[in-house]
PDB file of C-alpha atoms in Angstrom:
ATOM      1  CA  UNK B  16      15.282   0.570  13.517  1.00 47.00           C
ATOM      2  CA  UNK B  17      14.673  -3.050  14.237  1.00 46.00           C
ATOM      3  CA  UNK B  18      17.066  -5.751  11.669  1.00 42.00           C
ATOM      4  CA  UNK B  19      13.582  -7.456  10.712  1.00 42.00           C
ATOM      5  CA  UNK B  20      12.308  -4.005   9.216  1.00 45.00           C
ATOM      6  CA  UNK B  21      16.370  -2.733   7.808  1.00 42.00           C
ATOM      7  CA  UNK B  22      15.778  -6.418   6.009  1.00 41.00           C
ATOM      8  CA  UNK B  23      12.217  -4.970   5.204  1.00 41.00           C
ATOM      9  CA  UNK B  24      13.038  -1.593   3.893  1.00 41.00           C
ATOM     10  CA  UNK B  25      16.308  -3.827   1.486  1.00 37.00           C
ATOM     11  CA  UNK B  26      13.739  -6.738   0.666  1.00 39.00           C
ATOM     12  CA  UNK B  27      11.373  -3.572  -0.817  1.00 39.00           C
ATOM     13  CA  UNK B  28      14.208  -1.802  -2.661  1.00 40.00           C
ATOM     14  CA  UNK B  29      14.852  -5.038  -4.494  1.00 37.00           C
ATOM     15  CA  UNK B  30      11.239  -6.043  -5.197  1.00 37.00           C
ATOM     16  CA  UNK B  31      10.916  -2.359  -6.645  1.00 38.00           C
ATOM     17  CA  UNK B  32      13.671  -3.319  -9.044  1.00 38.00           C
ATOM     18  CA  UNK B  33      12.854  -6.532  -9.564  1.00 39.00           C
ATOM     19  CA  UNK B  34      10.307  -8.282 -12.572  1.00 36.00           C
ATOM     20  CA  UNK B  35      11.084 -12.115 -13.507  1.00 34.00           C
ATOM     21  CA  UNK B  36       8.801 -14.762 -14.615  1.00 30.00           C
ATOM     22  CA  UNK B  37       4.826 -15.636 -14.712  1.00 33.00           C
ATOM     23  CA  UNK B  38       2.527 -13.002 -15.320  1.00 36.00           C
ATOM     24  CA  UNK B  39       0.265 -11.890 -12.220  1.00 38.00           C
ATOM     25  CA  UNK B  40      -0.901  -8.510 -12.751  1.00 43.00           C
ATOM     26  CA  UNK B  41      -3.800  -9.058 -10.735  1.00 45.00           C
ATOM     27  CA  UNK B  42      -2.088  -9.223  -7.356  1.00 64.00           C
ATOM     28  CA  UNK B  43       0.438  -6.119  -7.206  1.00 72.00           C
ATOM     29  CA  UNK B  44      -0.717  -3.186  -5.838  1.00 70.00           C
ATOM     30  CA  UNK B  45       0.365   0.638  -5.566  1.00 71.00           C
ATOM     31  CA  UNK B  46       0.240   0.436  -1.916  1.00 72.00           C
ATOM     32  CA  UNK B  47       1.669  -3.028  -1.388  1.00 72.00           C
ATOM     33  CA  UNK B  48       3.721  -2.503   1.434  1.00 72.00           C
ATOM     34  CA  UNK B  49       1.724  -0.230   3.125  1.00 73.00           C
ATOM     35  CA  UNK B  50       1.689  -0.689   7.096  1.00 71.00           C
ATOM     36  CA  UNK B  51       4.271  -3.498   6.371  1.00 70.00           C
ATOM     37  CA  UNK B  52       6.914  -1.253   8.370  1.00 73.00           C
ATOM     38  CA  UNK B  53       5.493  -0.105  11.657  1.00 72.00           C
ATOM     39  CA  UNK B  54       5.288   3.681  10.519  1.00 76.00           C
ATOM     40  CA  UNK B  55       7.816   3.800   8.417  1.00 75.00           C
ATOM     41  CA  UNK B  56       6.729   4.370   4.398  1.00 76.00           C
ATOM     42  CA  UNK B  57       8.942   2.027   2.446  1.00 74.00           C
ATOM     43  CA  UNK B  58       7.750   3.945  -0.712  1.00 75.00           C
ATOM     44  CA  UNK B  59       8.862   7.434   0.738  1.00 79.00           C
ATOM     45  CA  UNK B  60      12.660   5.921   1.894  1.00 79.00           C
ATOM     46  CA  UNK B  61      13.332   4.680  -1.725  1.00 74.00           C
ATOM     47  CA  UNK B  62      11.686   7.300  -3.448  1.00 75.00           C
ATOM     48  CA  UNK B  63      13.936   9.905  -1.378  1.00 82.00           C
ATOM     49  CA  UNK B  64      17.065   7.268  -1.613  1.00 78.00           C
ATOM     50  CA  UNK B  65      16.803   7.222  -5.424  1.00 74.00           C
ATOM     51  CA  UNK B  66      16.316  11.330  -5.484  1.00 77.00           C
ATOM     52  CA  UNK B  67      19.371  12.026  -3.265  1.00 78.00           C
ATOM     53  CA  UNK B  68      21.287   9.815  -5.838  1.00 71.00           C
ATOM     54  CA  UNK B  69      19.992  11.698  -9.082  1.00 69.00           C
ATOM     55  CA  UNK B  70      20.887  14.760  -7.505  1.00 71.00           C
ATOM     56  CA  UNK B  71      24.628  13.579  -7.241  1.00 69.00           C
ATOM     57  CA  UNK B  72      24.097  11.757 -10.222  1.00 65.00           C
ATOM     58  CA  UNK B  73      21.884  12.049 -13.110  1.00 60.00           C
ATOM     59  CA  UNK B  74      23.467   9.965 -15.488  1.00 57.00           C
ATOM     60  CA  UNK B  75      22.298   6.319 -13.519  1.00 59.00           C
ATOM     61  CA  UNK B  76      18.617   7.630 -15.066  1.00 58.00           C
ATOM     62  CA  UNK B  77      20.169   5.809 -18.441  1.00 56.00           C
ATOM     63  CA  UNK B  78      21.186   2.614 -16.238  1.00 56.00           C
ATOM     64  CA  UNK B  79      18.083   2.312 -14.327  1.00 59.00           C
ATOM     65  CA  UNK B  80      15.776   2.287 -17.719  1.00 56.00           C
ATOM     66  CA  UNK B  81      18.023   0.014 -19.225  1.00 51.00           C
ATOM     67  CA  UNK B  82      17.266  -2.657 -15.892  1.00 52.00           C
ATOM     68  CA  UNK B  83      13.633  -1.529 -16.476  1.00 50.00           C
ATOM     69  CA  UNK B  84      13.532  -2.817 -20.028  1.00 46.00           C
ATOM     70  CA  UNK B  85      14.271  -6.253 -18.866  1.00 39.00           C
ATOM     71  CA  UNK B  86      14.182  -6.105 -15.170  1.00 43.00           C
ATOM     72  CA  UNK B  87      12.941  -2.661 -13.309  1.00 35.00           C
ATOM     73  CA  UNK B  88      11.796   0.903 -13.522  1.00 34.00           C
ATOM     74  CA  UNK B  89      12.763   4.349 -11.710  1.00 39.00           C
ATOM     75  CA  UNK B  90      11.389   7.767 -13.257  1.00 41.00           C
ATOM     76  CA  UNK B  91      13.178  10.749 -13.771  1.00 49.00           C
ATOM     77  CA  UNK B  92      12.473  14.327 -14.777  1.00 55.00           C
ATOM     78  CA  UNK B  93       9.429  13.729 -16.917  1.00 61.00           C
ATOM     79  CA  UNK B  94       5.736  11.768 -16.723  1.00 62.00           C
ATOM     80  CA  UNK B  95       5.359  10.383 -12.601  1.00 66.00           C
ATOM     81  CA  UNK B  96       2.629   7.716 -12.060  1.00 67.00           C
ATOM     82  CA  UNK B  97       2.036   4.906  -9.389  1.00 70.00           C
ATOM     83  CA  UNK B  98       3.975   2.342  -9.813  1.00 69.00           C
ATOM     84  CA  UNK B  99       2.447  -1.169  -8.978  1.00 74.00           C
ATOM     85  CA  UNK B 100       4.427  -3.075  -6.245  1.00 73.00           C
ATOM     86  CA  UNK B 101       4.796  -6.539  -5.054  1.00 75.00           C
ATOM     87  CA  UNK B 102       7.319  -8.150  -7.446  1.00 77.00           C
ATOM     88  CA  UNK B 103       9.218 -11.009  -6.281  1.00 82.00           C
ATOM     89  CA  UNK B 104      12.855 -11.960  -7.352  1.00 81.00           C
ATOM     90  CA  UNK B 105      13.174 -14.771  -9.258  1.00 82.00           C
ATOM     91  CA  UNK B 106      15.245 -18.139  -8.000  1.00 84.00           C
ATOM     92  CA  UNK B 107      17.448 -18.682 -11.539  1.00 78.00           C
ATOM     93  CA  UNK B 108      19.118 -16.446 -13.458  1.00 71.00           C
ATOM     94  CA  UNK B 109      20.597 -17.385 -16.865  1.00 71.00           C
ATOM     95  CA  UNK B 110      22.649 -15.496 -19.306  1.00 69.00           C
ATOM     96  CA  UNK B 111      21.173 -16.482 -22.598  1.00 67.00           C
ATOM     97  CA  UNK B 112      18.227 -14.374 -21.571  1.00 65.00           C
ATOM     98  CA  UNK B 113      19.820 -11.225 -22.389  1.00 63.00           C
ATOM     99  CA  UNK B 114      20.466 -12.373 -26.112  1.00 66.00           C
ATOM    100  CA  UNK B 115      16.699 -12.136 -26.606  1.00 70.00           C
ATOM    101  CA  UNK B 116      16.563  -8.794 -26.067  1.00 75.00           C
ATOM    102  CA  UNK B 117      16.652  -6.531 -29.308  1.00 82.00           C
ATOM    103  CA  UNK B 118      20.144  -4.459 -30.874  1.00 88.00           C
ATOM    104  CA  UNK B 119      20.783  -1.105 -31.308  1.00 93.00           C
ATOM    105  CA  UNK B 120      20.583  -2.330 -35.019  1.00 94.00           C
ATOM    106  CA  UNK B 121      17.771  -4.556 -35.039  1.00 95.00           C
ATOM    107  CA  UNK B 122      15.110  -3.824 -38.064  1.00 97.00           C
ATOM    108  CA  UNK B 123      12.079  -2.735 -37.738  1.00 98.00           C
ATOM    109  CA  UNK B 124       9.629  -5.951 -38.259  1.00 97.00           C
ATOM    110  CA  UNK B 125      11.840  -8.096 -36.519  1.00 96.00           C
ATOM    111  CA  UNK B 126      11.430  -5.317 -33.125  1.00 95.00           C
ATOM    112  CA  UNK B 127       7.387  -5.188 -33.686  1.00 96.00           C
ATOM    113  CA  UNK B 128       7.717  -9.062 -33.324  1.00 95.00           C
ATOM    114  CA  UNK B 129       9.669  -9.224 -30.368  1.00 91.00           C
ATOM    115  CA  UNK B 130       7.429  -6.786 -28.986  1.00 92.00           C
ATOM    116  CA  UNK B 131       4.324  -8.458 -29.653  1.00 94.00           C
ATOM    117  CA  UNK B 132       5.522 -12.062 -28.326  1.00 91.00           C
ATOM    118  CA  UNK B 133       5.543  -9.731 -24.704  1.00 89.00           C
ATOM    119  CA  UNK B 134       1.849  -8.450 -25.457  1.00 92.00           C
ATOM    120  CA  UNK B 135       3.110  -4.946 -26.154  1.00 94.00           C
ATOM    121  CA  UNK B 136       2.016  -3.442 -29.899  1.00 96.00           C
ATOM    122  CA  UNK B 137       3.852  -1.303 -31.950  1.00 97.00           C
ATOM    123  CA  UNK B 138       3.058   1.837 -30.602  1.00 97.00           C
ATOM    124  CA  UNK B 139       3.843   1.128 -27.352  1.00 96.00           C
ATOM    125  CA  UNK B 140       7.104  -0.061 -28.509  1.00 96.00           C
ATOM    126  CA  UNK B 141       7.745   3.106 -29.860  1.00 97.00           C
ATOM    127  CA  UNK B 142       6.548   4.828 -26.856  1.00 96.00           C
ATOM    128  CA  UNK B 143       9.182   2.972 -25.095  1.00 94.00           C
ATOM    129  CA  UNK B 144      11.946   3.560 -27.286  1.00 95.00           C
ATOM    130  CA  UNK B 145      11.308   7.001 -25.779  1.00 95.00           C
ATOM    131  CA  UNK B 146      13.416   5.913 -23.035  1.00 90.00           C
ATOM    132  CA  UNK B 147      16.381   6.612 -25.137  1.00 93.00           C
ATOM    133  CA  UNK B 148      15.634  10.430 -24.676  1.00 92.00           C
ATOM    134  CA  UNK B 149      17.860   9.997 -21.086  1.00 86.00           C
ATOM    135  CA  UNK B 150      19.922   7.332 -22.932  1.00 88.00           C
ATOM    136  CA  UNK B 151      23.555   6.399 -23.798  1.00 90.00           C
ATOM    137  CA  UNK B 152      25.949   4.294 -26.268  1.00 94.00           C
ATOM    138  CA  UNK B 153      29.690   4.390 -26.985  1.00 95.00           C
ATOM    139  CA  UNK B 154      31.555   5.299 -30.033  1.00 97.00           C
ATOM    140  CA  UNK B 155      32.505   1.596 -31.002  1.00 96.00           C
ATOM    141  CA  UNK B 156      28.470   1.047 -31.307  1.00 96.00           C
ATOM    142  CA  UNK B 157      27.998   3.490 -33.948  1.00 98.00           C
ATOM    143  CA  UNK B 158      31.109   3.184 -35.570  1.00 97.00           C
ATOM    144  CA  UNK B 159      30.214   1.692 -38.671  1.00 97.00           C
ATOM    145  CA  UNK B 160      27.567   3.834 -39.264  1.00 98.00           C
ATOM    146  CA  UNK B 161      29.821   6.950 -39.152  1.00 98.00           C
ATOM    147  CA  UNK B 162      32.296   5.569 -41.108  1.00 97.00           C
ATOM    148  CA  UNK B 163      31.469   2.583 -42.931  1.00 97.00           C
ATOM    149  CA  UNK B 164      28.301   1.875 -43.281  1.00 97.00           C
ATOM    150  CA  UNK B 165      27.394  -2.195 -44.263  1.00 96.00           C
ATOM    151  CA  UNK B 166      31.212  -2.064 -45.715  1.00 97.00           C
ATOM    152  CA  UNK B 167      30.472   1.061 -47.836  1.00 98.00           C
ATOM    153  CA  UNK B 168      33.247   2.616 -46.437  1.00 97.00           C
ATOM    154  CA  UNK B 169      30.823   5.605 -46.410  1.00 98.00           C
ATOM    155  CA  UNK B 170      28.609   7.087 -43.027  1.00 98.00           C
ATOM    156  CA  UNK B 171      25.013   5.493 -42.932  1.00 98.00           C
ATOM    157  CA  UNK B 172      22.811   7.973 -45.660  1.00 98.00           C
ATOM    158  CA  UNK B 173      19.738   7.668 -43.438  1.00 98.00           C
ATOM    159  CA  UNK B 174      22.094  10.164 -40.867  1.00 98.00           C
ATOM    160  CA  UNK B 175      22.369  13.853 -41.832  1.00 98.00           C
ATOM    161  CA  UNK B 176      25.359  14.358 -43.118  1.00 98.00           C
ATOM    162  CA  UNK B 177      25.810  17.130 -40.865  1.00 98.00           C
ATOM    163  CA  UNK B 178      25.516  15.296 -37.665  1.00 98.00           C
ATOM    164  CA  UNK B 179      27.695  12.715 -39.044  1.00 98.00           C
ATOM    165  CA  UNK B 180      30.610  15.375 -38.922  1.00 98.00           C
ATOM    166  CA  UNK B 181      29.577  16.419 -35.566  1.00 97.00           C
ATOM    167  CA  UNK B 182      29.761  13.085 -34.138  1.00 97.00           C
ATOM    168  CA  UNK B 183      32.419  11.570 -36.582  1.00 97.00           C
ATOM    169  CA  UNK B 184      34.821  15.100 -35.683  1.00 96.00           C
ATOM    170  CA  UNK B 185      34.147  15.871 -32.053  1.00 94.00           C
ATOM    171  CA  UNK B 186      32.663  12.797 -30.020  1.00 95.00           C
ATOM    172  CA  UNK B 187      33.748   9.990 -31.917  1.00 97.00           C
ATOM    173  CA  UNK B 188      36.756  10.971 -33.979  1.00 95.00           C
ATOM    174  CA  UNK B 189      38.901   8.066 -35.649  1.00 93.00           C
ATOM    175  CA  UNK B 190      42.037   6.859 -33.339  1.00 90.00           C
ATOM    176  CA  UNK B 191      40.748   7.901 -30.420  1.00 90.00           C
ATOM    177  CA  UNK B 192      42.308   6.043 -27.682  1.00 89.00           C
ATOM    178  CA  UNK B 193      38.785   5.762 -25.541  1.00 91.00           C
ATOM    179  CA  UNK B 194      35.703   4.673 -26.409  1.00 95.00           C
ATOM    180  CA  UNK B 195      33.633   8.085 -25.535  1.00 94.00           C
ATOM    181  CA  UNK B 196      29.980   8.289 -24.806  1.00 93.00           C
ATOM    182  CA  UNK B 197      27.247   9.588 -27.135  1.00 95.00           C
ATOM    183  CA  UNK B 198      23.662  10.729 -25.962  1.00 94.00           C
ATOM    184  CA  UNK B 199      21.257   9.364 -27.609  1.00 95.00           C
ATOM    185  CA  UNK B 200      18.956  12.899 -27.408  1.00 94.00           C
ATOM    186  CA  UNK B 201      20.041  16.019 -28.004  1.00 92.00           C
ATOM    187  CA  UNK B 202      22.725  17.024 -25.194  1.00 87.00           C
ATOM    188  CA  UNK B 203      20.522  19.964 -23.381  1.00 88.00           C
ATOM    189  CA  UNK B 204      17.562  17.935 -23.308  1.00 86.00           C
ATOM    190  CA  UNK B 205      19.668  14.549 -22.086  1.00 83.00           C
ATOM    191  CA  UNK B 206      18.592  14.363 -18.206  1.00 79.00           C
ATOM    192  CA  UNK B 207      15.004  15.337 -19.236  1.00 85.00           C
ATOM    193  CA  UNK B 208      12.668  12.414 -19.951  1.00 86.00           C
ATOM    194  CA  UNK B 209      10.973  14.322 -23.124  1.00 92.00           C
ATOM    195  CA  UNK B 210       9.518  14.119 -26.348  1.00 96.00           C
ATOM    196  CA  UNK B 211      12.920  15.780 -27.785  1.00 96.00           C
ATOM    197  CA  UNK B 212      14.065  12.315 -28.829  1.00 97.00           C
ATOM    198  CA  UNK B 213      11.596  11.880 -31.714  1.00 98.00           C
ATOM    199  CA  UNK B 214      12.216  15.570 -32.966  1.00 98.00           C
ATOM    200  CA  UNK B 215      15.521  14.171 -33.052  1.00 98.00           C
ATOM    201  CA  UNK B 216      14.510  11.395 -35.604  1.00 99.00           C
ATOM    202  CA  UNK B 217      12.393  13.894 -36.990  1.00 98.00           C
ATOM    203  CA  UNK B 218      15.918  15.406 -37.264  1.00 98.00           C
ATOM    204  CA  UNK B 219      17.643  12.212 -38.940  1.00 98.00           C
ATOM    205  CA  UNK B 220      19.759  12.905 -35.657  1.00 98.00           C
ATOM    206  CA  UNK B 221      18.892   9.140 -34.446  1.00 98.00           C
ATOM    207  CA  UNK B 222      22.101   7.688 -33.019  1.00 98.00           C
ATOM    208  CA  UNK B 223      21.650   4.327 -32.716  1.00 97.00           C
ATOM    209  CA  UNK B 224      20.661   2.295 -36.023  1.00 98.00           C
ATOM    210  CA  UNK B 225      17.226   1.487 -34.614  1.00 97.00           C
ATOM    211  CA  UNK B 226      16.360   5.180 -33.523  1.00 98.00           C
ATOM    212  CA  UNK B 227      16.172   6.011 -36.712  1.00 98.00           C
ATOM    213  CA  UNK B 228      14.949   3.159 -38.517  1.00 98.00           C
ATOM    214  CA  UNK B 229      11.827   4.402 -36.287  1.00 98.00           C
ATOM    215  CA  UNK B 230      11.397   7.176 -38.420  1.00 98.00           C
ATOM    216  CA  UNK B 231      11.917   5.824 -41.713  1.00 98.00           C
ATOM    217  CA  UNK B 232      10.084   2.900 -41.666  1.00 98.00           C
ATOM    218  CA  UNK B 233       6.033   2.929 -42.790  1.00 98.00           C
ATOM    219  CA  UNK B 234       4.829   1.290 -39.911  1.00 98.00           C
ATOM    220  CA  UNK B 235       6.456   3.657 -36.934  1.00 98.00           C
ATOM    221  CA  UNK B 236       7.352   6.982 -39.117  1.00 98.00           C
ATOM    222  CA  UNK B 237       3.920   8.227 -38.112  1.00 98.00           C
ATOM    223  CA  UNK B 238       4.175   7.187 -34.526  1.00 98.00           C
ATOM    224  CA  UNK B 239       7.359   9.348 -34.233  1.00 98.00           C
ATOM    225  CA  UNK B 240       5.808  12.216 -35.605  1.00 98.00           C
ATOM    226  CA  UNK B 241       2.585  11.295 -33.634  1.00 97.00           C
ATOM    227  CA  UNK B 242       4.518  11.622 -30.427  1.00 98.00           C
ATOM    228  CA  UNK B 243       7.019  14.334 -31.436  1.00 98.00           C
ATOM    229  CA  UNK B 244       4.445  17.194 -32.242  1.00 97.00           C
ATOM    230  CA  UNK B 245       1.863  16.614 -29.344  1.00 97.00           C
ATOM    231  CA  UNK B 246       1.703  16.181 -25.950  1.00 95.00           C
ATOM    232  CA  UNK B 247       1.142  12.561 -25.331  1.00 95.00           C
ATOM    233  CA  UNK B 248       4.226  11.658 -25.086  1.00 95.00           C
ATOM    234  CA  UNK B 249       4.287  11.439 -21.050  1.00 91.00           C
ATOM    235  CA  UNK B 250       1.134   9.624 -20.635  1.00 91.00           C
ATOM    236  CA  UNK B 251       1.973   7.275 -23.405  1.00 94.00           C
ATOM    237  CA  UNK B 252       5.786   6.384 -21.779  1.00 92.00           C
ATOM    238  CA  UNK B 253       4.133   6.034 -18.536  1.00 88.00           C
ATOM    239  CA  UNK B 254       1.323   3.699 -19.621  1.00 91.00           C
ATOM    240  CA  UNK B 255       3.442   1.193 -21.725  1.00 92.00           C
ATOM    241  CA  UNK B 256       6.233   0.869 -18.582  1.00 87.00           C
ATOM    242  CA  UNK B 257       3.757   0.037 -16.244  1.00 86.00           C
ATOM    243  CA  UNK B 258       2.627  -2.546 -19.119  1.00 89.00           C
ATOM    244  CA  UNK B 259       6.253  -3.630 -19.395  1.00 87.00           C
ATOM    245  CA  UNK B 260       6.500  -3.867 -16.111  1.00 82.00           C
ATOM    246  CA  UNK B 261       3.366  -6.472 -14.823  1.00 84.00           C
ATOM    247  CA  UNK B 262       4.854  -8.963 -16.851  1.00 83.00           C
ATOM    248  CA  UNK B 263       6.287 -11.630 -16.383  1.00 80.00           C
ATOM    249  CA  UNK B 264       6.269 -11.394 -12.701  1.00 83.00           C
ATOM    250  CA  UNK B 265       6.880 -13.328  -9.536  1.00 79.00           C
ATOM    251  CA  UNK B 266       4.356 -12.756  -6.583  1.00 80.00           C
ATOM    252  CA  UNK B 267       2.672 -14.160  -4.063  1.00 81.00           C
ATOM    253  CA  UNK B 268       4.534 -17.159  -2.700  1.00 82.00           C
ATOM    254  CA  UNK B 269       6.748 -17.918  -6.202  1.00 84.00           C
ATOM    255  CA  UNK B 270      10.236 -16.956  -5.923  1.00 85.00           C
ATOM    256  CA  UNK B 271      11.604 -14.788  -3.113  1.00 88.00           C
ATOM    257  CA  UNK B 272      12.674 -11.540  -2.042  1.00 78.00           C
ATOM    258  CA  UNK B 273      16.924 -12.145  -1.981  1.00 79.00           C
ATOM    259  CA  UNK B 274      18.745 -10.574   1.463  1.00 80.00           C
ATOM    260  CA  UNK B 275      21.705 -10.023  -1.689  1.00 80.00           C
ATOM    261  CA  UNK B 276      20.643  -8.813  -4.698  1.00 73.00           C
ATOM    262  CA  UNK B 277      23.334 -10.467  -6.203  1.00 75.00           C
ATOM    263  CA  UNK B 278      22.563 -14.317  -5.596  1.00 81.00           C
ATOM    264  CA  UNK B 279      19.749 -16.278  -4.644  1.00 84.00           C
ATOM    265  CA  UNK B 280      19.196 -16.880  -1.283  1.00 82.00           C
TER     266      UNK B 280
END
């Protein structure tokens, strides 16, 4: 293959994980970089990249949906859809951004705000939430909640108190010496992007302060049920991250398409 379509195929594996700033919806396209590769489909060679990797791998599903919910998107094991191309990267990249992005204990109101400032409502917050159904935290996250809840020196009531012994005895014990993994979904259903994570609320099995919080408070419990005990889960997921992801982006002839992923060029 020639270098100017190797750069090609790397340039397209970055736009595909790449969103940054200034909203143009209007110019990406599911079939942007169609013929841009003599007759080679960039879209097949990352889509069959990414698959080889799951295979070895499942676990980077978690990892990828995390970059998606504040830079990129790759499915897994659940809802597929078209996925509109043509992002650019952007030229500056600053820290402080990440602090804008919501806890695993943030409260309710203050999430449906954040949301809304993006143009997303509450229900397709919630539908994205459901990304924590492949998701992942560490013991030292949830700590207080299994042991002493807002200095209570008591696990978090809005837990079942029988999950709290499950994860308090076998995945997060006290003195551990490493700071172990938790799913965030139940463990048979983890590498399966499903609607199990909202029976799990249903459940008062939510892991992470905010998971359940969804349940509990007025203005998402019925979401969570909503979603948990039909079918529209998939079409619901896949229609807010295609939202999520047309904004904020760079395309056209703003920012650039970096040779290293790493730095600016």
């Amino acid at each position: 293959m020639q270098p100017a379509c190797s750069a090609a195929l790397l340039a397209a594996f970055l736009v595909v994980l790449a969103c940054s700033a200034v909203s143009c919806r209007g110019q990406l396209a599911d079939n942007f970089y169609a013929g841009k590769c003599g007759n080679f489909s960039v879209e097949a060679i990352i889509h069959d990249a990414v698959k080889a990797r799951l295979a070895w791998d499942k676990r980077m599903v978690a990892g990828l949906l995390h970059l998606q919910f504040h830079d990129c998107f790759v499915a897994c094991g659940g809802p597929s859809y078209q996925v509109q191309l043509g992002r650019r990267d952007g030229m500056v990249s600053q820290a402080s951004m990440a602090s804008i992005l919501p806890g695993p204990s943030v409260d309710i109101p203050t999430a449906i705000n954040l949301f809304a400032r993006k143009g997303l409502n509450s229900f397709e917050m919630v539908s994205l939430m459901g990304a924590h159904t492949v998701g992942v935290t560490h013991c030292s996250v949830i700590h207080d909640r299994l042991f002493n809840f807002n200095g209570t020196g008591l696990p978090d009531p809005a837990m079942d108190p029988v999950y709290v012994w499950i994860l308090s005895t076998f995945a997060c014990p006290k003195g551990q010496a490493f700071d172990n993994i938790v799913y965030l979904d139940d463990p048979s259903s983890i590498l399966l992007v499903d609607k199990s994570y909202y029976s799990q609320i249903m459940k008062r099995h939510g892991v992470l302060s905010v998971d359940q919080a969804l349940g509990d408070h007025s203005a998402t419990a019925w979401m969570v049920r909503f979603l948990a005990t039909t079918d529209f889960f998939p079409s619901m997921f896949s229609y807010a991250l295609n939202k999520l992801a047309a904004l904020d982006v760079l395309t056209g002839t703003a920012g650039e398409i970096r040779s290293n992923c790493r730095r600016t060029n």
